[in-house]
CSV table of C-alpha atoms in Angstrom, one decimal:
chain,number,residue,atom,x,y,z
A,1,MET,CA,-2.3,41.3,-27.9
A,2,ASN,CA,-4.5,43.9,-25.3
A,3,LYS,CA,-7.5,44.6,-26.0
A,4,ALA,CA,-7.7,48.6,-27.4
A,5,THR,CA,-10.2,50.3,-29.4
A,6,LYS,CA,-9.8,51.9,-32.4
A,7,LEU,CA,-8.4,55.5,-33.3
A,8,THR,CA,-11.1,57.9,-34.3
A,9,LEU,CA,-9.2,61.5,-35.4
A,10,ALA,CA,-11.8,62.9,-32.3
A,11,GLU,CA,-9.4,60.5,-30.3
A,12,LEU,CA,-6.1,61.6,-32.4
A,13,LEU,CA,-6.4,65.0,-31.3
A,14,ARG,CA,-7.6,64.1,-28.3
A,15,ARG,CA,-4.5,63.7,-27.4
A,16,LYS,CA,-2.3,64.9,-29.1
A,17,GLU,CA,-0.2,67.2,-27.3
A,18,GLN,CA,0.4,63.9,-25.0
A,19,MET,CA,1.7,62.4,-27.6
A,20,ILE,CA,3.9,64.8,-28.7
A,21,ALA,CA,4.7,65.5,-25.1
A,22,SER,CA,5.6,61.0,-24.8
A,23,LYS,CA,7.9,61.8,-27.7
A,24,LYS,CA,9.8,64.7,-27.0
A,25,ILE,CA,11.1,62.6,-23.7
A,26,LYS,CA,13.9,59.7,-24.8
A,27,LYS,CA,12.6,56.6,-22.8
A,28,THR,CA,15.2,54.2,-21.0
A,29,MET,CA,16.0,50.7,-20.0
A,30,ASP,CA,18.2,49.4,-17.8
A,31,LEU,CA,19.9,46.2,-18.6
A,32,TYR,CA,21.7,43.5,-16.7
A,33,ILE,CA,25.2,42.3,-19.0
A,34,LYS,CA,25.8,39.1,-17.7
A,35,SER,CA,30.0,39.3,-18.9
A,36,ILE,CA,29.8,41.9,-16.5
A,37,ASP,CA,28.0,41.6,-14.3
A,38,SER,CA,26.6,44.5,-13.8
A,39,VAL,CA,23.9,47.1,-14.7
A,40,ILE,CA,23.7,49.8,-17.6
A,41,THR,CA,21.3,51.5,-18.9
A,42,ILE,CA,20.5,52.8,-22.6
A,43,GLU,CA,18.3,55.3,-23.9
A,44,GLU,CA,16.2,56.1,-26.6
A,45,PRO,CA,17.5,56.4,-30.4
A,46,ASP,CA,16.0,58.7,-32.4
A,47,GLY,CA,15.1,58.0,-35.4
A,48,ALA,CA,18.8,58.9,-37.6
A,49,LEU,CA,21.0,57.5,-35.9
A,50,CYS,CA,18.6,54.0,-35.8
A,51,ARG,CA,19.5,54.8,-40.3
A,52,ASP,CA,22.4,55.5,-39.7
A,53,ALA,CA,23.5,52.3,-37.4
A,54,ASN,CA,21.0,49.5,-39.7
A,55,ASP,CA,23.5,51.4,-43.5
A,56,MET,CA,27.0,50.3,-42.1
A,57,GLU,CA,28.5,46.9,-42.0
A,58,ALA,CA,27.7,44.4,-40.2
A,59,GLY,CA,28.5,44.1,-37.0
A,60,GLU,CA,29.4,47.8,-37.1
A,61,GLY,CA,26.3,49.3,-36.8
A,62,ASP,CA,25.5,47.5,-33.9
A,63,LYS,CA,28.7,49.0,-32.5
A,64,TYR,CA,27.6,51.9,-33.1
A,65,MET,CA,24.2,51.7,-32.1
A,66,CYS,CA,26.0,50.4,-28.0
A,67,TYR,CA,28.1,53.7,-28.6
A,68,GLU,CA,25.6,55.7,-28.7
A,69,CYS,CA,22.5,54.6,-27.1
A,70,ILE,CA,24.5,53.1,-23.8
A,71,LYS,CA,24.0,56.6,-20.9
A,72,GLU,CA,25.7,54.3,-17.9
A,73,PRO,CA,28.5,54.0,-17.6
A,74,ASP,CA,29.4,56.9,-20.0
A,75,LEU,CA,31.4,54.9,-22.7
A,76,LYS,CA,32.6,58.8,-24.6
A,77,SER,CA,34.4,59.5,-21.4
A,78,LYS,CA,37.9,60.7,-21.6
A,79,GLU,CA,39.5,58.9,-18.9
A,80,VAL,CA,37.3,56.1,-19.8
A,81,GLN,CA,38.4,55.9,-23.6
A,82,ASP,CA,42.7,57.1,-21.2
A,83,ALA,CA,42.0,53.9,-19.3
A,84,PHE,CA,41.0,51.4,-22.5
A,85,GLY,CA,43.1,52.0,-24.3
A,86,CYS,CA,41.1,53.1,-26.8
A,87,ALA,CA,42.4,54.2,-30.7
A,88,VAL,CA,38.9,54.4,-32.0
A,89,PRO,CA,36.2,55.7,-29.6
A,90,MET,CA,33.2,53.1,-30.2
A,91,ASP,CA,36.0,50.3,-29.8
A,92,ILE,CA,35.3,50.6,-26.2
A,93,VAL,CA,32.4,48.5,-27.0
A,94,GLU,CA,34.0,45.5,-28.1
A,95,ILE,CA,36.7,46.3,-25.2
A,96,ILE,CA,34.1,45.5,-22.5
A,97,PHE,CA,31.0,43.6,-24.0
A,98,ALA,CA,30.8,39.9,-25.1
A,99,PRO,CA,30.6,39.6,-29.0
A,100,GLY,CA,26.7,38.7,-28.5
A,101,GLU,CA,26.1,41.3,-25.7
A,102,ILE,CA,26.6,43.2,-29.0
A,103,PRO,CA,23.9,42.8,-31.3
A,104,GLN,CA,21.6,42.1,-28.3
A,105,ILE,CA,21.9,45.5,-26.7
A,106,ALA,CA,21.2,47.2,-30.5
A,107,ILE,CA,17.6,44.8,-30.2
A,108,GLU,CA,16.7,47.2,-27.0
A,109,CYS,CA,17.7,50.1,-28.2
A,110,MET,CA,15.5,48.7,-31.2
A,111,LYS,CA,13.1,47.8,-29.9
A,112,LEU,CA,13.1,51.1,-27.3
A,113,ALA,CA,12.5,53.0,-30.4
A,114,GLY,CA,9.4,50.9,-31.5
A,115,TYR,CA,11.3,49.5,-34.3
A,116,MET,CA,10.3,46.5,-33.3
A,117,GLY,CA,7.7,44.0,-31.9
A,118,GLY,CA,5.3,48.2,-31.5
A,119,VAL,CA,3.1,46.6,-34.3
A,120,GLU,CA,0.3,43.9,-34.6
A,121,ALA,CA,-1.8,42.6,-36.7
A,122,VAL,CA,-6.0,43.3,-35.3
A,123,LYS,CA,-6.9,39.8,-36.1
A,124,ASN,CA,-12.1,40.0,-36.6
């Protein structure tokens, strides 16, 4: 854990604008995907997307998270959907990625949203 200072009310108020501004810009990350030997770009999901994905059946939530968060290539493109013969738009995720890669991509999306690794206990 990094040596961090305790957040006081004065410091919170001082950082207010910075904190609000940082929330408006969605974080992105490039991921190397072994099965396609290529890099994709994912974007941070919002809280509603994370809750929706979490409420879905096992596997469906990960697929949904990937479909919504992968920004490059654009999986929602009609051209891509038609080229891969997708009956249902989200099918593109299972067509392109190996089964084990889908939950890993979804986890990286969740990390971008702060759901994993963003909080640590302070040891005195």
